[in-house]
PDB file of C-alpha atoms in Angstrom:
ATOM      1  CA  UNK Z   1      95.098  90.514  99.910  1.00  0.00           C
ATOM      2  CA  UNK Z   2      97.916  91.574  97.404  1.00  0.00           C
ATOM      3  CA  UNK Z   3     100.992  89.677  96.124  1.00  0.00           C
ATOM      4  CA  UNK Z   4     103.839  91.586  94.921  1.00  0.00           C
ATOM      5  CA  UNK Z   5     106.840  90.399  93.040  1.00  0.00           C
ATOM      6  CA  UNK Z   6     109.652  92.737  92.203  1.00  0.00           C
ATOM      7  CA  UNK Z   7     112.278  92.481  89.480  1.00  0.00           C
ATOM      8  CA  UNK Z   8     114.728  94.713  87.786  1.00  0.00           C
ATOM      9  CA  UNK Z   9     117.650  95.166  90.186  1.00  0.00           C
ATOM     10  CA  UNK Z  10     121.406  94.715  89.021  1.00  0.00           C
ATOM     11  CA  UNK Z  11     124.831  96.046  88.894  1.00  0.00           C
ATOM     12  CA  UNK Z  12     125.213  99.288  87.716  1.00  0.00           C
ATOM     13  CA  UNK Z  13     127.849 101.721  87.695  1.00  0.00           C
ATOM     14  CA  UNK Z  14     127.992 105.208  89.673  1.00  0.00           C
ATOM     15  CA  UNK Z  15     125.708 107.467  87.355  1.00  0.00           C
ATOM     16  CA  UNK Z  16     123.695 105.138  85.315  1.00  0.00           C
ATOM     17  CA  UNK Z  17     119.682 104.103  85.719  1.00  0.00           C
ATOM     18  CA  UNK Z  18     117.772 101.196  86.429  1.00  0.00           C
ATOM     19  CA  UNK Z  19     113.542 100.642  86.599  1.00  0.00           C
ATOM     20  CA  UNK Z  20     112.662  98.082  88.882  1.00  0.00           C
ATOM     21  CA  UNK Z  21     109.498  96.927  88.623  1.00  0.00           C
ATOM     22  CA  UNK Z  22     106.723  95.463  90.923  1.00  0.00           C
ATOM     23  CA  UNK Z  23     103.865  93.177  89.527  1.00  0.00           C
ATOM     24  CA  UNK Z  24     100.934  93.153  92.004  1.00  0.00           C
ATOM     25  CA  UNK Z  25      98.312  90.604  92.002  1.00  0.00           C
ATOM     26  CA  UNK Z  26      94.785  91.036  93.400  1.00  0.00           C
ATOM     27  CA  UNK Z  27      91.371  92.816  92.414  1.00  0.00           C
ATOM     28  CA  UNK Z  28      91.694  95.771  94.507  1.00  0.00           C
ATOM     29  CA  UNK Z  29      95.309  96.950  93.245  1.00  0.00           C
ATOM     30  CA  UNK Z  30      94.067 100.483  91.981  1.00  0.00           C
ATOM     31  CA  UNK Z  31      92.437 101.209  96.007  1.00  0.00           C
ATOM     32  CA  UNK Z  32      96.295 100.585  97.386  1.00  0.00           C
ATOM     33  CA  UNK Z  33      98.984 102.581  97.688  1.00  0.00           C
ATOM     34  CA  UNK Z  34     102.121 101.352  96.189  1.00  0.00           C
ATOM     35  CA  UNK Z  35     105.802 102.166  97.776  1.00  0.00           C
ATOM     36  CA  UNK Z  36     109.281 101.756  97.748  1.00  0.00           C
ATOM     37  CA  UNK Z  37     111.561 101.098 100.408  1.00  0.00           C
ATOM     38  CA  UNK Z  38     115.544  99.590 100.637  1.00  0.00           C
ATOM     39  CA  UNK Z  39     117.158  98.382 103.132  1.00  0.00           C
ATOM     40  CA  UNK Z  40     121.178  98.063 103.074  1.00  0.00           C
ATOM     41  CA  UNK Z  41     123.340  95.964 104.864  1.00  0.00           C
ATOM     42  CA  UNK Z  42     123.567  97.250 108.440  1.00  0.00           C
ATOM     43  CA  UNK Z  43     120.834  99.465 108.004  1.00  0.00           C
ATOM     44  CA  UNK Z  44     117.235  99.488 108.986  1.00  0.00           C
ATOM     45  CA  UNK Z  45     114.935  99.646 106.220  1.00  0.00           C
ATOM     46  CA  UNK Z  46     113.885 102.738 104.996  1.00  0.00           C
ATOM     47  CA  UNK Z  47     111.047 104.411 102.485  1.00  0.00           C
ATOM     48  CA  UNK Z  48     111.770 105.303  99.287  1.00  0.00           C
ATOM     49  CA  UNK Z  49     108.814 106.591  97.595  1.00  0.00           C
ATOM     50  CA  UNK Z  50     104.814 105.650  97.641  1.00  0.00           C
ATOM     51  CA  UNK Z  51     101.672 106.945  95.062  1.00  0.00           C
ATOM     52  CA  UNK Z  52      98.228 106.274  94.789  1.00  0.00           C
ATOM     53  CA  UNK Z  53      96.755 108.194  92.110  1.00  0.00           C
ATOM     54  CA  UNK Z  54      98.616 111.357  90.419  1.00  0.00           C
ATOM     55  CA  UNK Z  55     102.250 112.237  91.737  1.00  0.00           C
ATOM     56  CA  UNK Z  56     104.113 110.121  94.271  1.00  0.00           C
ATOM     57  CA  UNK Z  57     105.734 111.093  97.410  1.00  0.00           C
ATOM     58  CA  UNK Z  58     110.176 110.698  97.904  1.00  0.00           C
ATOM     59  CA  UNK Z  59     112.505 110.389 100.260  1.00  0.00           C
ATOM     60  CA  UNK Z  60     114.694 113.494 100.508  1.00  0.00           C
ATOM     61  CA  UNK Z  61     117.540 111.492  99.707  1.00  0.00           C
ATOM     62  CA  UNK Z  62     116.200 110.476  96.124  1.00  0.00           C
ATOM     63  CA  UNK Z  63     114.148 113.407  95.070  1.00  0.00           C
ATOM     64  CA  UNK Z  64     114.692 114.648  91.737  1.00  0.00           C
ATOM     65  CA  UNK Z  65     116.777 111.029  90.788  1.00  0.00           C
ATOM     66  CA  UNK Z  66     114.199 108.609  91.411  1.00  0.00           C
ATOM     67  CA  UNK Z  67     110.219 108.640  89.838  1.00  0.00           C
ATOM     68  CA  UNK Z  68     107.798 106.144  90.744  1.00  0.00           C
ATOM     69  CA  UNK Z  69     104.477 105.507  88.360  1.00  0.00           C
ATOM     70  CA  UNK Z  70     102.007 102.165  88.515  1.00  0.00           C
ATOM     71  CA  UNK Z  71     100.202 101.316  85.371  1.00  0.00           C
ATOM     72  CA  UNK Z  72      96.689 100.011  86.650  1.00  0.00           C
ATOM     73  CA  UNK Z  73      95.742  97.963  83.874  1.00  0.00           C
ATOM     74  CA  UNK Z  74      99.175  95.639  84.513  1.00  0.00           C
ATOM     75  CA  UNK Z  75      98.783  96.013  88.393  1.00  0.00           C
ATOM     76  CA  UNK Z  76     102.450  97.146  88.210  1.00  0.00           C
ATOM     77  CA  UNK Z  77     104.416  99.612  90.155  1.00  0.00           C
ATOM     78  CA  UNK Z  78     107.752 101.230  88.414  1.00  0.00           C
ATOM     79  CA  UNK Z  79     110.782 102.909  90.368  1.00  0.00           C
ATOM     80  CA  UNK Z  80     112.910 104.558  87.747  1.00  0.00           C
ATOM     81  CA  UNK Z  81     116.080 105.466  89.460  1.00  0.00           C
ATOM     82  CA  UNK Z  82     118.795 107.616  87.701  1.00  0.00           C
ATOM     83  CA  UNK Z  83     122.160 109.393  88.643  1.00  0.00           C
ATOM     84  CA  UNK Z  84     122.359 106.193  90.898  1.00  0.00           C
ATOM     85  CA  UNK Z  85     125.055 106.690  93.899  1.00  0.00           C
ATOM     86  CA  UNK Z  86     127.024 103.692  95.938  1.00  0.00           C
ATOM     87  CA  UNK Z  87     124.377 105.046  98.734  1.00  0.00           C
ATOM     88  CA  UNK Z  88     121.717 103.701  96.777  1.00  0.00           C
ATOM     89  CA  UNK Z  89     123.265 100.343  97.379  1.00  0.00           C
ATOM     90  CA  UNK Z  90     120.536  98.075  98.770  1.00  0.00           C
ATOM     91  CA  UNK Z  91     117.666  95.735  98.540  1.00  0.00           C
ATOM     92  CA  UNK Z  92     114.750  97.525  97.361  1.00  0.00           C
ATOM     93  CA  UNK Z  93     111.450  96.203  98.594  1.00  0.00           C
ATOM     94  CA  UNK Z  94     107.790  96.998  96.716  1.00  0.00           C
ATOM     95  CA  UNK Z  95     105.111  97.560  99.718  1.00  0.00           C
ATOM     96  CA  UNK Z  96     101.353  98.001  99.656  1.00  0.00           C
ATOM     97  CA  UNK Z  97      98.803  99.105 101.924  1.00  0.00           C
ATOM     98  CA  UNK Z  98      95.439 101.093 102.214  1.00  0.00           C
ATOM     99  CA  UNK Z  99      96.893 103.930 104.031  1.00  0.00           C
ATOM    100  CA  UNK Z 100     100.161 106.057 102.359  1.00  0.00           C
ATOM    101  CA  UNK Z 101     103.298 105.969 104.675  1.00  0.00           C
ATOM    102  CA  UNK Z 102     106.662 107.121 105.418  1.00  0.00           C
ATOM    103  CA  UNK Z 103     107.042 104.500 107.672  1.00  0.00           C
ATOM    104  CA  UNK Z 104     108.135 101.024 106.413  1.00  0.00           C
ATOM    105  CA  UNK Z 105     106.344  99.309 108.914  1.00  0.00           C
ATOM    106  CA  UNK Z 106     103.274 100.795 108.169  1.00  0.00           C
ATOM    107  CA  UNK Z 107     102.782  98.411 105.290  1.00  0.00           C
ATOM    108  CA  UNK Z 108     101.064  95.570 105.457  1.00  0.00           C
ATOM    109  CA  UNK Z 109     102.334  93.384 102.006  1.00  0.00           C
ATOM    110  CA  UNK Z 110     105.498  93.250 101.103  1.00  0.00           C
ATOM    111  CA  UNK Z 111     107.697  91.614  97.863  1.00  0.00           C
ATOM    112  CA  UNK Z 112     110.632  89.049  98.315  1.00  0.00           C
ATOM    113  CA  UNK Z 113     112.671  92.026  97.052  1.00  0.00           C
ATOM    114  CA  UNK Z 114     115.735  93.118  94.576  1.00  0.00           C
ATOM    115  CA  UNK Z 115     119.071  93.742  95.178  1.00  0.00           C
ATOM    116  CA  UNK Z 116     120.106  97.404  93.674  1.00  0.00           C
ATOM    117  CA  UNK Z 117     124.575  97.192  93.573  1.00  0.00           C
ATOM    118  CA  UNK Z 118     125.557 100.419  92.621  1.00  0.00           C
ATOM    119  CA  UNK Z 119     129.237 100.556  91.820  1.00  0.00           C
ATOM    120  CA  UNK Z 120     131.826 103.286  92.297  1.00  0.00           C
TER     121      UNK Z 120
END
């Protein structure tokens, strides 16, 4: 079983950064994979970006912007999310499971999540 809890979002202006963060509890955080997914208004939800161990895995749509990292010793999962665009606009979910995934609904735990505004 793993709890996640994510914090970081905001208001941010075309161009700028944020780093949300995910805190994750449970014993086992290190065997999951950790992701990131969004969903905007309208929209179905959709991944973001997942790693294990090493590099992570993106979306084509934030590749090269966004970088996700997890610190094992703090059970906590980062997105760091630069050259932000109105697209980006959207609740951003953390998401765990055994098994990585492209597919949102692959995961099994899920955060409350954040909401990401990104202004024009």
């Amino acid at each position: 079983q793993v709890q996640l809890v994510e914090s970081g979002g905001g208001l941010v202006q075309a161009g700028g950064s944020l780093r949300l963060s995910c805190a994750a509890s449970g014993r086992t955080f290190s065997s999951y994979y950790l992701a990131w997914c969004r969903q905007a208004p309208g929209k179905d939800r959709e991944f973001v970006a997942a790693i294990r161990w090493g590099g992570g895995i993106y979306a084509d749509s934030v590749k090269g912007r966004f970088t996700i990292s997890r610190d094992n010793a703090k059970n906590t999962v980062y997105l760091q999310m630069n050259s932000l665009k109105p697209e980006d606009t959207a609740v951003y979910y953390c998401a765990a499971d055994q098994r990585v995934s492209d597919r949102p609904s692959q995961y099994n735990y899920w955060g409350q999540g954040t909401q990401v505004t990104v202004s024009s």
